Amino acid sequence: MLFGMSGVEVTEAERGDDGRLTVWARITLPAACPACGTVSESVHQYVTARPRDVRACGEETEFFLVKRRMKCPGAACPRLTFTESAPQVPPHCTITRRLLGHAAAEVADRGITPAEAARDAGISWHSVHGAFAEAAGEVLGEDPAPVAHLGIDEHRRGRPRWRTDELTGETVQLADRWHVCFYDLDGYQGLLGQVEGRTSDDAAYWLAGATPAWRDAVQAVAIDMCTIFASAVRRMLPRARIAVDLFHVVQLAVKTTGDVRRRAIRELYGRRGKAGDPEYGIKSLLNQNLENLSPEQFEKVIETLDATAPGQQIAIAWIAKERLRDALKLRARVTGSTPCERQVRDRLFTFCDWCAQHEGTPELQTLAGTIARWENEIVTAVLTGVTNATAESLNRLAKLEARRAYGFRNPANQRRRVRTACTRGTRRQSAGNGPTR
């Protein structure tokens, strides 16, 4: 019962002077010929195998398995003898199946590398990797299930590879290390797939490989403000609505405010900002949400920006950022009710009108042009509440997996490891071991 291997019975167990546990066992299952299926009772000889097994109480165990080589009683059977076996110790087994399963689970569930799992189990990297690939195939399946909300993001798996053309002397790219990743935003599948490269054709190639029914099931696609992804979605998913991740919209507005502040400081002092400059001292306050500022902090910002003409330029950019946020705050997650499309567009118009009134600030004109080009996608994000936050978090997991492995040389191994890591949280939740992420 303590040994816990079906079909194997412990006959003796002892601990040597060096503290190592030695276990002797035998197989109790009926010995059936693998060729003809006839059960044999005739013993030809006894053999002793020493397969690697899991640790006992955290200590290495020396496992001796005494097996019988049986004579096949079938007269027409081409196999004269065979060795008895059990599910955990099949013929020619040098590593028990439960040790391979334990090592594969360490990689899949605990997130360690196959090399670390192999060192802990005392077996080779190839054995652990093969067991993990087999286990991952059962978890991930062949084709992803249909999703309603799809997320698209990118990450780099290393530096690109180049070579010099011997005829022309030009540098030619051999491999693009960028990968476009597709994520299930509201399901349990995590990373759906990866494709090498980050062009519109690369993203469309992966979408084209899906079935028409799968593509028709996609209702909304969350992306960054990237025209490459938008072009691929419009080409392959014409029925799906595109939603821009609102975090990146606010991030762009915050960056614009910072650009105006740096330019204004250089115009005012003839140098870059440094500690002691009033405008430099409020840079962190300008990045915060207006409603999160205390009265003292708000008064400090107003006094600093009203003191000089360059400071007033910063104030104009800061107000533009907050007016853009006013439109984004209409989403149901903030207000608790479904917004009206007209309200969202009216507030976006108010933001663009403010930027038009201050055409002397070039940074605001660039920001307003970008928001105008992505207006429909921003409105979709506010109305539907679809966000790319799940894709960003899973993309972070993908980068952590590459860091643990010190990079991947094989893209197939990377996709397998990353997809398994992205479903780790949902697998724990389905097993009742805790929250998803």
XYZ file of C-alpha atoms in Angstrom:
437
model
C 0.000 0.000 0.000
C 2.821 2.411 0.771
C 4.672 1.556 -2.409
C 1.586 2.430 -4.431
C 2.440 0.722 -7.734
C -0.416 -1.292 -9.245
C 0.471 -4.881 -10.075
C 3.746 -4.780 -8.121
C 4.203 -6.244 -4.644
C 7.059 -5.393 -2.296
C 8.827 -8.474 -0.996
C 11.566 -6.834 1.028
C 12.668 -3.362 2.077
C 15.769 -2.419 4.031
C 17.893 0.608 4.764
C 21.618 0.231 4.370
C 24.409 1.656 6.464
C 24.619 4.642 4.136
C 20.942 5.428 4.770
C 19.780 4.486 1.281
C 16.480 2.647 1.034
C 16.517 -0.578 -0.990
C 13.225 -2.063 -2.161
C 12.788 -5.528 -3.680
C 9.523 -6.263 -5.481
C 7.857 -8.682 -7.859
C 5.004 -8.516 -10.375
C 1.674 -10.037 -9.316
C -0.299 -9.684 -12.553
C -1.006 -12.741 -14.769
C 1.708 -13.227 -17.353
C 0.072 -13.028 -20.786
C 2.019 -13.398 -24.011
C 2.087 -10.033 -25.834
C 1.919 -11.826 -29.200
C -0.984 -14.263 -28.771
C -2.422 -13.212 -25.401
C -2.157 -16.672 -23.828
C -1.538 -16.712 -20.065
C 1.525 -18.743 -19.134
C 2.514 -20.435 -15.870
C 5.766 -21.935 -17.149
C 8.823 -20.062 -15.907
C 11.850 -20.014 -18.169
C 14.158 -17.971 -15.930
C 14.239 -15.090 -13.448
C 15.667 -11.681 -14.305
C 16.278 -8.633 -12.118
C 15.622 -5.119 -13.413
C 16.636 -1.866 -11.740
C 14.345 0.879 -13.106
C 14.607 4.402 -11.745
C 11.692 5.244 -9.456
C 10.385 8.228 -7.488
C 11.992 9.224 -4.221
C 10.685 7.772 -0.965
C 10.226 10.416 1.764
C 12.467 12.728 -0.202
C 15.331 10.201 -0.420
C 16.592 8.249 -3.387
C 15.344 4.685 -3.560
C 17.200 1.737 -5.060
C 14.492 -0.338 -6.730
C 15.070 -4.005 -7.645
C 12.270 -5.667 -9.607
C 12.448 -9.460 -9.953
C 10.615 -10.501 -13.119
C 9.939 -13.905 -14.597
C 10.702 -14.805 -18.171
C 7.870 -17.097 -19.186
C 7.508 -19.733 -21.884
C 4.606 -19.141 -24.254
C 2.322 -22.232 -24.261
C 0.884 -21.429 -27.703
C 2.173 -23.889 -30.257
C 1.614 -21.561 -33.207
C 2.926 -18.459 -31.452
C 6.134 -17.144 -33.021
C 7.253 -15.822 -29.645
C 8.879 -18.549 -27.545
C 9.458 -16.531 -24.355
C 8.424 -13.200 -22.904
C 8.986 -11.221 -19.728
C 6.110 -10.324 -17.455
C 5.304 -6.636 -17.011
C 3.046 -4.166 -15.226
C 1.524 -0.828 -16.354
C 4.145 1.188 -14.471
C 7.032 -1.026 -15.612
C 6.455 -2.111 -19.230
C 8.976 -4.307 -21.084
C 12.476 -2.842 -21.537
C 11.623 -0.186 -18.949
C 14.543 1.628 -17.317
C 12.399 4.405 -15.784
C 9.037 3.803 -14.144
C 6.056 5.520 -15.686
C 5.228 7.301 -12.456
C 8.696 8.847 -12.287
C 8.268 10.148 -15.829
C 4.805 11.412 -14.942
C 6.157 13.095 -11.808
C 8.923 14.831 -13.765
C 6.482 15.938 -16.477
C 4.129 17.332 -13.824
C 7.001 19.287 -12.262
C 7.573 21.024 -15.601
C 3.893 21.513 -16.450
C 2.480 22.427 -13.039
C 5.384 23.848 -11.066
C 6.998 25.657 -13.985
C 10.554 24.392 -13.577
C 12.714 23.567 -16.584
C 13.147 20.009 -17.906
C 16.828 20.216 -16.995
C 16.016 20.966 -13.358
C 13.383 18.226 -13.238
C 15.868 15.783 -14.764
C 18.505 16.603 -12.154
C 15.988 16.158 -9.349
C 14.752 12.804 -10.725
C 18.215 11.526 -11.652
C 17.316 10.865 -15.292
C 18.211 12.446 -18.617
C 16.819 15.653 -20.097
C 15.499 13.790 -23.115
C 13.436 11.452 -20.932
C 11.840 14.348 -19.045
C 11.230 16.348 -22.196
C 9.597 13.398 -23.933
C 7.321 12.762 -20.966
C 6.411 16.450 -20.747
C 5.657 16.633 -24.480
C 3.344 13.645 -24.157
C 1.561 15.109 -21.125
C 1.276 18.541 -22.723
C -0.294 17.023 -25.831
C -3.062 15.530 -23.701
C -3.711 18.841 -21.926
C -3.550 21.181 -24.894
C -5.172 19.042 -27.563
C -4.705 19.466 -31.275
C -6.955 22.409 -32.239
C -8.181 25.251 -29.986
C -11.857 25.409 -29.125
C -13.931 28.357 -30.431
C -13.530 31.637 -28.534
C -15.783 34.684 -28.373
C -13.090 37.221 -27.425
C -9.662 36.910 -29.018
C -6.534 38.757 -27.914
C -3.507 39.397 -30.120
C -0.105 40.483 -28.820
C 3.537 40.018 -29.694
C 6.789 39.176 -27.955
C 10.347 38.493 -28.986
C 12.058 35.151 -28.427
C 15.592 36.427 -28.941
C 17.664 38.464 -31.322
C 17.208 38.056 -35.088
C 19.726 36.013 -37.057
C 21.551 37.498 -40.016
C 23.999 36.385 -42.687
C 25.998 38.163 -45.379
C 25.164 37.402 -49.007
C 28.367 36.299 -50.716
C 27.319 37.709 -54.113
C 25.920 41.109 -53.168
C 27.559 41.619 -49.788
C 24.213 42.659 -48.299
C 23.011 41.509 -44.908
C 20.075 39.116 -45.169
C 17.825 38.182 -42.268
C 17.626 34.446 -41.659
C 15.078 34.333 -38.830
C 12.716 36.876 -37.311
C 12.631 36.352 -33.572
C 9.311 38.137 -33.124
C 6.246 35.994 -32.488
C 2.602 37.009 -32.802
C 0.532 35.314 -30.081
C -3.202 34.630 -29.985
C -4.958 34.372 -26.612
C -8.322 33.255 -25.261
C -9.433 36.310 -23.273
C -12.433 34.910 -21.415
C -11.926 31.140 -21.439
C -9.584 28.513 -20.079
C -7.320 27.892 -23.069
C -4.766 30.630 -22.420
C -2.376 30.813 -25.358
C -4.069 29.473 -28.487
C -1.061 29.598 -30.780
C 2.005 31.447 -31.982
C 3.328 32.326 -35.403
C 6.846 33.480 -36.209
C 7.123 37.030 -37.506
C 5.004 40.117 -36.843
C 3.690 41.234 -40.207
C 0.047 41.396 -41.230
C 0.532 38.337 -43.438
C 2.026 36.379 -40.530
C -0.964 37.074 -38.295
C -3.410 36.394 -41.125
C -1.637 33.101 -41.867
C -2.451 31.724 -38.406
C -6.056 32.900 -38.612
C -6.403 31.362 -42.066
C -5.403 27.993 -40.620
C -8.484 27.968 -38.375
C -11.773 26.549 -39.578
C -14.492 28.890 -40.917
C -16.707 27.963 -37.956
C -13.944 28.951 -35.520
C -13.432 32.307 -37.237
C -17.171 33.008 -37.309
C -17.376 32.389 -33.542
C -15.008 35.294 -32.773
C -17.109 38.305 -31.794
C -14.440 40.792 -30.674
C -10.663 41.054 -30.963
C -8.601 43.082 -28.483
C -5.328 44.504 -29.803
C -2.834 47.238 -29.108
C -2.877 50.322 -31.306
C -1.154 48.327 -34.035
C -2.207 48.635 -37.673
C -0.609 45.267 -38.471
C -2.999 43.360 -36.228
C -5.984 45.472 -37.311
C -5.287 44.719 -40.978
C -5.045 40.972 -40.342
C -8.292 40.954 -38.330
C -10.221 42.911 -40.968
C -8.969 40.547 -43.632
C -9.615 37.211 -41.894
C -12.318 38.084 -39.316
C -14.603 40.561 -41.113
C -17.500 39.917 -38.706
C -15.470 40.535 -35.546
C -15.336 43.931 -33.838
C -11.923 45.376 -33.028
C -11.349 46.813 -29.555
C -8.239 48.790 -28.683
C -6.862 48.094 -25.233
C -7.661 51.234 -23.235
C -4.534 50.940 -21.108
C -2.442 51.734 -24.168
C -4.694 54.686 -25.012
C -4.112 56.212 -21.571
C -0.430 55.310 -21.782
C -0.169 57.265 -25.036
C -1.849 60.289 -23.437
C 0.496 60.128 -20.423
C 3.491 59.912 -22.761
C 2.256 62.967 -24.661
C 1.988 64.938 -21.413
C 5.536 63.910 -20.551
C 6.791 64.986 -23.997
C 5.212 68.422 -23.581
C 6.669 68.767 -20.082
C 10.194 67.909 -21.264
C 9.962 70.352 -24.185
C 8.601 73.121 -21.960
C 11.394 72.649 -19.411
C 14.015 72.843 -22.148
C 12.436 76.048 -23.475
C 12.324 77.527 -19.970
C 15.780 76.592 -18.676
C 17.684 75.717 -21.855
C 18.451 72.240 -20.508
C 16.742 69.057 -19.469
C 14.858 68.964 -16.200
C 16.552 68.059 -12.947
C 15.756 67.815 -9.264
C 14.884 71.230 -7.877
C 12.889 72.382 -10.910
C 9.228 72.893 -9.954
C 8.020 71.326 -13.208
C 10.268 68.323 -12.658
C 8.962 67.886 -9.116
C 5.368 67.362 -10.236
C 6.049 64.887 -13.048
C 4.747 61.920 -11.031
C 1.591 63.875 -10.113
C 0.883 64.588 -13.787
C 0.955 60.857 -14.492
C -1.639 60.070 -11.829
C -5.385 60.131 -12.335
C -6.966 63.444 -11.433
C -9.465 61.867 -9.031
C -6.631 60.222 -7.096
C -4.866 63.495 -6.263
C -5.310 64.956 -2.803
C -6.340 68.628 -2.499
C -2.780 69.543 -1.525
C -1.328 67.732 -4.532
C -3.851 69.315 -6.898
C -3.055 72.790 -5.547
C 0.665 72.150 -5.989
C 0.162 71.176 -9.645
C -1.996 74.237 -10.384
C 0.427 76.688 -8.713
C 3.394 75.225 -10.581
C 1.752 75.212 -14.015
C 0.249 78.728 -13.696
C 3.581 80.308 -12.815
C 5.092 80.380 -16.330
C 3.977 80.264 -19.966
C 5.761 76.901 -20.591
C 3.980 75.597 -17.510
C 0.654 76.537 -19.067
C 1.548 74.422 -22.096
C 2.003 71.489 -19.733
C -1.387 72.290 -18.204
C -2.992 72.152 -21.664
C -1.583 68.676 -22.288
C -2.580 67.537 -18.798
C -6.182 68.701 -19.347
C -6.236 66.895 -22.705
C -5.178 63.671 -20.998
C -7.952 63.974 -18.425
C -10.583 64.773 -21.067
C -9.590 61.650 -22.948
C -9.894 59.670 -19.726
C -13.382 61.105 -19.227
C -14.481 59.261 -22.355
C -12.823 56.029 -21.303
C -14.365 56.159 -17.809
C -17.821 55.571 -19.298
C -17.206 51.832 -19.523
C -19.499 49.630 -17.449
C -16.691 48.437 -15.184
C -16.359 51.990 -13.805
C -19.925 53.302 -13.941
C -21.781 50.046 -13.273
C -24.104 50.540 -16.265
C -23.811 50.005 -20.012
C -22.754 53.289 -21.675
C -24.390 54.919 -24.650
C -22.361 55.152 -27.848
C -23.355 58.793 -28.341
C -21.985 59.701 -24.905
C -18.635 58.148 -25.707
C -18.358 59.874 -29.072
C -19.393 63.213 -27.575
C -16.638 63.050 -24.984
C -14.107 62.027 -27.615
C -15.237 65.028 -29.672
C -14.721 67.256 -26.627
C -11.168 65.940 -26.339
C -10.437 66.508 -30.042
C -11.990 69.987 -29.890
C -9.703 70.897 -26.976
C -6.674 69.750 -28.965
C -7.866 71.767 -31.990
C -8.193 74.907 -29.869
C -4.522 74.583 -28.908
C -2.996 73.830 -32.277
C 0.237 75.452 -31.170
C 1.103 72.323 -29.216
C 2.348 69.814 -31.845
C 2.308 66.869 -29.451
C -1.431 67.304 -28.924
C -2.086 67.379 -32.658
C -0.272 64.066 -33.041
C -2.237 62.553 -30.146
C -5.561 63.828 -31.499
C -4.813 62.418 -34.947
C -4.025 59.009 -33.474
C -7.200 58.974 -31.370
C -9.281 60.042 -34.386
C -7.911 57.183 -36.492
C -8.745 54.655 -33.763
C -12.043 56.226 -32.659
C -14.279 53.300 -33.678
C -12.011 50.770 -31.980
C -11.875 52.886 -28.800
C -15.664 53.193 -28.740
C -15.956 49.406 -29.148
C -13.624 48.883 -26.198
C -15.660 51.229 -23.988
C -19.002 49.718 -24.988
C -18.025 46.033 -24.802
C -15.490 46.193 -21.971
C -13.186 43.863 -23.910
C -9.606 44.360 -22.767
C -6.254 42.881 -23.648
C -5.211 42.589 -19.988
C -5.365 38.787 -20.081
C -3.167 38.728 -23.174
C -0.652 41.055 -21.519
C -0.445 38.875 -18.400
C -0.071 35.699 -20.441
C 2.494 37.419 -22.621
C 4.443 38.113 -19.439
C 4.300 34.400 -18.623
C 5.699 33.660 -22.076
C 8.657 35.937 -21.414
C 9.259 34.367 -17.995
C 9.273 30.874 -19.539
C 11.898 31.981 -22.056
C 13.958 33.519 -19.250
C 13.825 30.328 -17.189
C 14.962 28.301 -20.184
C 17.716 30.815 -21.039
C 16.044 31.135 -24.443
C 14.603 28.584 -26.835
C 16.322 27.240 -29.904
C 13.320 25.227 -31.057
C 10.105 27.226 -31.723
C 7.966 24.094 -31.290
C 9.369 23.536 -27.791
C 8.750 27.180 -26.963
C 5.120 27.059 -28.091
C 4.521 23.884 -26.076
C 6.116 25.261 -22.909
C 4.386 28.615 -23.170
C 0.941 27.167 -23.910
C 1.274 24.820 -20.949
C 2.341 27.691 -18.683
C -0.610 29.804 -19.822
C -3.114 27.088 -18.840
C -1.458 26.357 -15.479
C -3.763 28.653 -13.533
C -6.987 27.297 -15.017
C -5.827 23.721 -14.490
C -5.218 24.462 -10.808
C -8.606 26.086 -10.502
C -10.372 23.131 -12.126
C -8.581 20.831 -9.689
C -9.803 22.968 -6.765
C -6.369 24.134 -5.684
C -6.871 27.881 -5.780
C -7.648 30.865 -7.989
C -6.796 31.072 -11.674
C -4.288 33.914 -11.631
